[in-house]
Amino acid sequence: MHTTAAVEVAGLVKRYGRKTAVDGLDLTVAQGSITAVLGPNGAGKTTTVETCEGYRRPDAGTVRVLGLDPLAQAAELRPRIGVMLQNGGVYPGVRAMEMLRHTARLHRHPLDVDKLAERLGLGGCGRTPYRRLSGGQQRRLALAMAVVGRPELVFLDEPTAGLDPQARRATWELVSALRADGVTVVLTTHHMEEAEELADRVAIVDAGRVVAEGSPRELCRGRAENTLSFVGPPGLDLESLLQALPADCAVGEAAAGSYRVTGDVGPELLATVTSWCAQHGVLPERIAIERQTLEDVFLELTGKELRG
Ligand code: ATP
């Protein structure tokens, strides 16, 4: 059991002149987890992550990464973390594989560079200078550079921005594999599916603060929109159905024979409802499930749509 958090941010404030980019942000990232920081443009995600990486000095609050101060203890911290910046950080004339090999040599136990490049679909462009790589190839190279040193913790700033679906899938697989190896991952994203697919925890950031935090399922749970509806004979014994369901569920007969169950709608709830129906000789027809997505939760909390 790990007891210390991989990242602990408390009351972080960061201003650029008169603009407050981060405004009292709290965030805790458990070791070995994948945490997605979601937020609209300008919410303060990059500033927060860059402060954790030691690239920015907080105006107030504290930041601890692997128990260390990212500025005062940078020399100790840097070899233990992997960083994928939003924009490159690579010399434009350097060839892709040269850059990756160079980065690998800076680490004591790097991953196999060729296998990593292959995995991320960089095999074919190894001799291409960085500036001639496509945007997607540049992102994948930046990801490879972030993970090649087998870091304990990686920060990925919009790792799949501009990637085609295949490259995005390859990136997701790599991120999942990192978690399987016990690596902690903090990623910023505009993609809801990315957060839903990958993240154990999601922190929704708006105007420099975390406005909601939890697992994707927790964030969507218990909303009125999470319903399972079905049609059956009118007048079913709803008291009996309710007793079969978890405590936080509600059930009603909206119109004669038209039933709605609300609560944490998932596979277990569906199974419970259908098995109750089977026990009572009821064939539920037109079963429909409507779940609130993280996108809906986000919109509700921030009033904003995420960038595509
Ligand atoms: P995006 O999703 O668009 O990348 P973000 O959530 O990462 O946005 P930040 O990049 O952290 O947000 O920016 C937060 C706010 O701070 C924005 O209003 C931005 O314009 C401003 N900002 C960021 N960096 C600087 C800087 N170096 N100088 C001045 N203002 C800045």
Short mmCIF file of C-alpha atoms and ligand atoms in Angstrom, two decimals:
data_model
loop_
_atom_site.label_atom_id
_atom_site.label_comp_id
_atom_site.label_asym_id
_atom_site.label_seq_id
_atom_site.Cartn_x
_atom_site.Cartn_y
_atom_site.Cartn_z
CA MET A 1 0.00 0.00 0.00
CA HIS A 2 1.27 3.45 -0.93
CA THR A 3 0.33 6.02 1.61
CA THR A 4 1.83 9.26 0.34
CA ALA A 5 0.11 10.97 -2.55
CA ALA A 6 2.11 11.32 -5.76
CA VAL A 7 0.96 14.92 -6.16
CA GLU A 8 -0.42 17.25 -3.53
CA VAL A 9 -1.47 20.73 -4.50
CA ALA A 10 -3.04 22.93 -1.82
CA GLY A 11 -4.38 26.43 -2.28
CA LEU A 12 -2.33 27.03 -5.42
CA VAL A 13 -2.48 30.57 -6.78
CA LYS A 14 -0.66 31.69 -9.91
CA ARG A 15 -0.97 35.11 -11.48
CA TYR A 16 0.36 36.48 -14.72
CA GLY A 17 0.37 40.23 -14.15
CA ARG A 18 -3.22 41.10 -13.27
CA LYS A 19 -4.59 37.83 -14.61
CA THR A 20 -5.19 35.13 -11.99
CA ALA A 21 -4.69 31.90 -13.91
CA VAL A 22 -4.96 29.56 -10.91
CA ASP A 23 -7.08 30.68 -7.99
CA GLY A 24 -6.77 28.48 -4.90
CA LEU A 25 -6.60 25.08 -6.55
CA ASP A 26 -6.47 21.87 -4.51
CA LEU A 27 -5.60 18.53 -6.08
CA THR A 28 -4.43 15.21 -4.69
CA VAL A 29 -3.24 12.44 -6.98
CA ALA A 30 -2.90 8.95 -5.54
CA GLN A 31 0.16 6.92 -6.46
CA GLY A 32 -0.40 4.50 -9.30
CA SER A 33 -3.57 6.21 -10.51
CA ILE A 34 -4.49 8.02 -13.68
CA THR A 35 -5.93 11.43 -12.99
CA ALA A 36 -7.45 13.55 -15.73
CA VAL A 37 -7.59 17.30 -15.30
CA LEU A 38 -10.46 18.51 -17.46
CA GLY A 39 -11.37 22.06 -18.13
CA PRO A 40 -12.30 24.61 -20.77
CA ASN A 41 -9.66 26.74 -22.51
CA GLY A 42 -7.88 29.01 -20.10
CA ALA A 43 -9.10 27.16 -16.99
CA GLY A 44 -5.57 26.96 -15.59
CA LYS A 45 -4.74 23.31 -16.36
CA THR A 46 -1.42 23.89 -18.06
CA THR A 47 -0.34 26.42 -15.45
CA THR A 48 -1.12 23.92 -12.69
CA VAL A 49 0.74 21.09 -14.38
CA GLU A 50 3.71 23.32 -15.21
CA THR A 51 3.88 24.39 -11.57
CA CYS A 52 3.99 20.73 -10.54
CA GLU A 53 6.79 20.18 -13.03
CA GLY A 54 8.80 23.02 -11.51
CA TYR A 55 8.48 25.36 -14.50
CA ARG A 56 6.46 27.97 -12.64
CA ARG A 57 6.72 29.49 -9.19
CA PRO A 58 3.45 29.60 -7.22
CA ASP A 59 2.30 32.97 -5.92
CA ALA A 60 0.63 31.18 -3.01
CA GLY A 61 -0.11 27.66 -1.86
CA THR A 62 2.00 24.54 -1.75
CA VAL A 63 2.90 21.91 -4.32
CA ARG A 64 4.50 18.57 -3.47
CA VAL A 65 5.37 16.05 -6.14
CA LEU A 66 6.56 12.64 -4.94
CA GLY A 67 6.91 14.37 -1.59
CA LEU A 68 9.32 16.96 -3.01
CA ASP A 69 9.17 20.67 -3.72
CA PRO A 70 9.36 20.94 -7.54
CA LEU A 71 11.46 24.11 -7.40
CA ALA A 72 13.70 23.71 -4.36
CA GLN A 73 14.27 19.99 -4.96
CA ALA A 74 14.18 19.99 -8.76
CA ALA A 75 17.46 18.11 -9.16
CA GLU A 76 16.11 15.23 -7.09
CA LEU A 77 12.69 15.28 -8.68
CA ARG A 78 13.47 15.65 -12.40
CA PRO A 79 14.90 12.14 -12.99
CA ARG A 80 11.82 10.61 -11.37
CA ILE A 81 9.17 12.33 -13.47
CA GLY A 82 8.32 12.35 -17.16
CA VAL A 83 6.98 15.49 -18.75
CA MET A 84 5.13 15.92 -22.00
CA LEU A 85 4.72 19.59 -22.73
CA GLN A 86 1.97 21.03 -24.87
CA ASN A 87 4.54 22.40 -27.28
CA GLY A 88 7.54 20.26 -28.09
CA GLY A 89 10.60 21.36 -26.20
CA VAL A 90 12.66 19.78 -29.00
CA TYR A 91 15.30 21.38 -31.28
CA PRO A 92 13.60 21.78 -34.66
CA GLY A 93 16.49 20.35 -36.70
CA VAL A 94 17.05 17.17 -34.68
CA ARG A 95 15.86 13.88 -36.17
CA ALA A 96 13.08 12.12 -34.30
CA MET A 97 14.95 8.97 -33.28
CA GLU A 98 18.13 10.90 -32.49
CA MET A 99 16.11 12.96 -30.03
CA LEU A 100 14.54 9.91 -28.47
CA ARG A 101 17.87 8.09 -28.17
CA HIS A 102 19.44 11.18 -26.65
CA THR A 103 16.65 11.41 -24.08
CA ALA A 104 16.98 7.70 -23.30
CA ARG A 105 20.71 8.12 -22.63
CA LEU A 106 19.95 10.65 -19.91
CA HIS A 107 18.30 7.90 -17.89
CA ARG A 108 19.77 4.97 -16.05
CA HIS A 109 17.26 2.28 -17.07
CA PRO A 110 15.51 3.50 -20.20
CA LEU A 111 12.91 1.56 -22.13
CA ASP A 112 13.86 -0.10 -25.40
CA VAL A 113 13.82 2.89 -27.75
CA ASP A 114 13.00 0.96 -30.94
CA LYS A 115 10.12 -0.93 -29.36
CA LEU A 116 8.70 2.28 -27.90
CA ALA A 117 8.94 4.06 -31.26
CA GLU A 118 7.28 1.12 -32.99
CA ARG A 119 4.52 1.05 -30.45
CA LEU A 120 3.74 4.70 -30.97
CA GLY A 121 3.91 4.42 -34.76
CA LEU A 122 7.10 6.47 -35.00
CA GLY A 123 9.09 3.73 -36.72
CA GLY A 124 8.71 5.21 -40.19
CA CYS A 125 9.76 8.76 -39.38
CA GLY A 126 12.86 8.19 -37.28
CA ARG A 127 15.15 10.08 -39.67
CA THR A 128 12.78 12.99 -40.18
CA PRO A 129 13.82 16.30 -38.58
CA TYR A 130 11.48 17.36 -35.80
CA ARG A 131 10.19 20.43 -37.64
CA ARG A 132 9.11 18.25 -40.58
CA LEU A 133 7.10 15.82 -38.46
CA SER A 134 3.33 16.17 -38.60
CA GLY A 135 1.63 17.61 -35.53
CA GLY A 136 0.50 14.12 -34.49
CA GLN A 137 4.01 12.69 -34.90
CA GLN A 138 5.41 15.51 -32.80
CA ARG A 139 2.94 14.71 -30.02
CA ARG A 140 3.81 11.03 -30.14
CA LEU A 141 7.52 11.80 -30.03
CA ALA A 142 6.94 14.08 -27.03
CA LEU A 143 5.03 11.25 -25.33
CA ALA A 144 7.82 8.78 -26.07
CA MET A 145 10.37 11.22 -24.60
CA ALA A 146 8.23 11.61 -21.48
CA VAL A 147 8.07 7.89 -20.76
CA VAL A 148 11.38 6.53 -22.11
CA GLY A 149 13.16 7.00 -18.77
CA ARG A 150 10.65 4.81 -16.89
CA PRO A 151 9.45 7.65 -14.67
CA GLU A 152 7.44 7.06 -11.50
CA LEU A 153 5.08 9.83 -12.47
CA VAL A 154 4.26 11.36 -15.85
CA PHE A 155 2.54 14.61 -16.67
CA LEU A 156 0.89 14.58 -20.08
CA ASP A 157 -0.47 17.89 -21.30
CA GLU A 158 -3.15 17.10 -23.88
CA PRO A 159 -1.43 13.93 -25.07
CA THR A 160 -3.87 13.20 -27.88
CA ALA A 161 -4.57 16.70 -29.19
CA GLY A 162 -4.58 16.52 -32.97
CA LEU A 163 -4.09 12.76 -33.18
CA ASP A 164 -6.10 10.59 -35.56
CA PRO A 165 -8.26 7.87 -33.94
CA GLN A 166 -5.64 5.15 -34.47
CA ALA A 167 -2.83 7.17 -32.89
CA ARG A 168 -5.15 8.19 -30.09
CA ARG A 169 -5.94 4.56 -29.38
CA ALA A 170 -2.20 3.69 -29.38
CA THR A 171 -1.62 6.51 -26.89
CA TRP A 172 -4.43 5.27 -24.65
CA GLU A 173 -2.98 1.78 -24.70
CA LEU A 174 0.42 3.11 -23.72
CA VAL A 175 -1.05 5.15 -20.88
CA SER A 176 -2.98 2.11 -19.61
CA ALA A 177 0.20 0.05 -19.80
CA LEU A 178 1.98 2.68 -17.71
CA ARG A 179 -0.64 2.34 -15.02
CA ALA A 180 -0.32 -1.44 -15.14
CA ASP A 181 3.39 -0.90 -14.39
CA GLY A 182 2.48 1.20 -11.35
CA VAL A 183 3.27 4.57 -12.94
CA THR A 184 1.17 7.53 -11.81
CA VAL A 185 -0.25 9.56 -14.69
CA VAL A 186 -1.61 13.09 -14.59
CA LEU A 187 -3.06 14.22 -17.88
CA THR A 188 -4.89 17.27 -19.06
CA THR A 189 -7.47 16.81 -21.74
CA HIS A 190 -10.38 18.33 -23.58
CA HIS A 191 -11.64 14.92 -24.58
CA MET A 192 -14.37 13.53 -22.39
CA GLU A 193 -14.02 10.05 -23.82
CA GLU A 194 -10.36 10.17 -22.94
CA ALA A 195 -11.15 10.95 -19.32
CA GLU A 196 -13.94 8.36 -19.22
CA GLU A 197 -11.81 5.69 -20.85
CA LEU A 198 -8.57 6.20 -18.96
CA ALA A 199 -8.97 8.05 -15.72
CA ASP A 200 -9.47 6.65 -12.25
CA ARG A 201 -10.09 10.18 -11.02
CA VAL A 202 -11.21 13.28 -12.83
CA ALA A 203 -10.72 16.82 -11.59
CA ILE A 204 -12.89 19.36 -13.37
CA VAL A 205 -11.19 22.74 -13.37
CA ASP A 206 -12.87 26.01 -14.13
CA ALA A 207 -11.54 29.53 -13.63
CA GLY A 208 -8.48 28.28 -11.78
CA ARG A 209 -10.24 26.03 -9.28
CA VAL A 210 -11.33 22.42 -9.02
CA VAL A 211 -15.12 22.52 -9.18
CA ALA A 212 -15.70 18.75 -8.97
CA GLU A 213 -13.55 15.72 -8.36
CA GLY A 214 -14.21 12.00 -8.37
CA SER A 215 -14.19 8.87 -10.50
CA PRO A 216 -15.98 9.30 -13.82
CA ARG A 217 -18.77 7.15 -12.48
CA GLU A 218 -19.06 9.06 -9.20
CA LEU A 219 -19.28 12.33 -11.06
CA CYS A 220 -22.17 11.05 -13.16
CA ARG A 221 -23.90 9.12 -10.39
CA GLY A 222 -27.24 9.93 -8.92
CA ARG A 223 -28.20 12.50 -11.50
CA ALA A 224 -31.83 12.55 -12.54
CA GLU A 225 -30.77 11.83 -16.09
CA ASN A 226 -29.40 8.40 -15.18
CA THR A 227 -32.47 6.34 -15.83
CA LEU A 228 -33.47 2.87 -16.83
CA SER A 229 -36.92 2.72 -18.30
CA PHE A 230 -39.04 -0.16 -19.47
CA VAL A 231 -42.59 -0.97 -20.40
CA GLY A 232 -44.56 -3.72 -18.67
CA PRO A 233 -48.02 -4.51 -17.39
CA PRO A 234 -49.55 -1.60 -15.45
CA GLY A 235 -49.62 -1.70 -11.66
CA LEU A 236 -46.46 -3.65 -10.89
CA ASP A 237 -45.56 -3.92 -7.20
CA LEU A 238 -43.03 -1.08 -7.10
CA GLU A 239 -42.43 -1.45 -3.35
CA SER A 240 -41.12 -4.93 -4.01
CA LEU A 241 -38.98 -3.75 -6.94
CA LEU A 242 -37.58 -0.91 -4.84
CA GLN A 243 -36.57 -3.36 -2.14
CA ALA A 244 -34.56 -5.35 -4.64
CA LEU A 245 -32.64 -2.24 -5.72
CA PRO A 246 -29.69 -0.44 -4.07
CA ALA A 247 -30.64 2.14 -1.46
CA ASP A 248 -30.06 5.25 -3.58
CA CYS A 249 -32.49 4.22 -6.34
CA ALA A 250 -35.98 5.48 -7.01
CA VAL A 251 -38.68 3.89 -9.09
CA GLY A 252 -41.89 5.22 -10.54
CA GLU A 253 -44.65 4.47 -13.01
CA ALA A 254 -44.66 7.59 -15.18
CA ALA A 255 -47.72 6.52 -17.20
CA ALA A 256 -49.68 3.26 -16.96
CA GLY A 257 -47.16 0.46 -17.61
CA SER A 258 -44.26 2.84 -18.25
CA TYR A 259 -41.57 2.50 -15.58
CA ARG A 260 -38.52 4.54 -14.73
CA VAL A 261 -35.74 3.56 -12.37
CA THR A 262 -33.26 6.31 -11.44
CA GLY A 263 -29.97 5.95 -9.62
CA ASP A 264 -26.53 4.57 -10.38
CA VAL A 265 -27.49 2.99 -13.67
CA GLY A 266 -24.94 0.35 -14.58
CA PRO A 267 -24.74 -3.34 -15.50
CA GLU A 268 -25.62 -4.45 -11.95
CA LEU A 269 -28.78 -2.35 -11.85
CA LEU A 270 -29.91 -3.66 -15.22
CA ALA A 271 -29.35 -7.23 -14.02
CA THR A 272 -31.26 -6.58 -10.80
CA VAL A 273 -34.25 -5.11 -12.61
CA THR A 274 -34.44 -7.88 -15.21
CA SER A 275 -34.04 -10.61 -12.62
CA TRP A 276 -36.79 -9.03 -10.48
CA CYS A 277 -38.97 -9.02 -13.60
CA ALA A 278 -38.15 -12.69 -14.25
CA GLN A 279 -39.08 -13.61 -10.70
CA HIS A 280 -42.42 -11.84 -11.11
CA GLY A 281 -43.20 -13.28 -14.52
CA VAL A 282 -42.86 -9.92 -16.22
CA LEU A 283 -41.31 -9.45 -19.64
CA PRO A 284 -39.86 -5.91 -19.65
CA GLU A 285 -40.15 -4.40 -23.08
CA ARG A 286 -38.43 -1.43 -24.65
CA ILE A 287 -35.71 -1.34 -22.01
CA ALA A 288 -33.80 1.91 -22.43
CA ILE A 289 -30.90 3.34 -20.53
CA GLU A 290 -30.01 7.00 -20.44
CA ARG A 291 -26.88 7.92 -18.63
CA GLN A 292 -25.55 11.35 -18.02
CA THR A 293 -22.10 11.54 -19.51
CA LEU A 294 -19.14 13.35 -18.09
CA GLU A 295 -19.76 15.87 -20.85
CA ASP A 296 -23.20 16.66 -19.40
CA VAL A 297 -21.75 16.95 -15.89
CA PHE A 298 -19.06 19.25 -17.19
CA LEU A 299 -21.52 21.48 -18.97
CA GLU A 300 -23.73 21.62 -15.90
CA LEU A 301 -20.82 22.59 -13.64
CA THR A 302 -19.01 25.07 -15.84
CA GLY A 303 -21.70 26.20 -18.26
CA LYS A 304 -19.13 25.66 -20.99
CA GLU A 305 -18.57 23.19 -23.77
CA LEU A 306 -15.18 21.59 -24.11
CA ARG A 307 -13.12 22.23 -27.20
CA GLY A 308 -13.64 19.47 -29.79
P1 ATP B 1 -5.92 25.42 -22.56
O1 ATP B 1 -6.88 24.30 -22.40
O2 ATP B 1 -6.39 26.43 -23.54
O3 ATP B 1 -4.51 24.99 -22.76
P2 ATP B 1 -5.47 25.84 -19.73
O4 ATP B 1 -6.59 25.36 -18.89
O5 ATP B 1 -4.28 24.97 -19.84
O6 ATP B 1 -5.99 26.25 -21.18
P3 ATP B 1 -3.64 27.90 -18.92
O7 ATP B 1 -2.79 27.73 -20.12
O8 ATP B 1 -3.10 27.44 -17.63
O9 ATP B 1 -5.07 27.25 -19.14
O10 ATP B 1 -4.00 29.44 -18.83
C1 ATP B 1 -4.79 29.99 -17.79
C2 ATP B 1 -4.91 31.50 -18.01
O11 ATP B 1 -3.66 32.13 -17.83
C3 ATP B 1 -5.37 31.88 -19.40
O12 ATP B 1 -6.21 33.00 -19.31
C4 ATP B 1 -4.09 32.26 -20.12
O13 ATP B 1 -4.32 33.20 -21.13
C5 ATP B 1 -3.25 32.83 -19.00
N1 ATP B 1 -1.81 32.59 -19.20
C6 ATP B 1 -1.21 31.38 -19.32
N2 ATP B 1 0.12 31.52 -19.46
C7 ATP B 1 0.38 32.84 -19.44
C8 ATP B 1 1.58 33.64 -19.53
N3 ATP B 1 2.76 33.07 -19.64
N4 ATP B 1 1.43 34.98 -19.46
C9 ATP B 1 0.22 35.55 -19.31
N5 ATP B 1 -0.95 34.86 -19.22
C10 ATP B 1 -0.87 33.54 -19.27
#
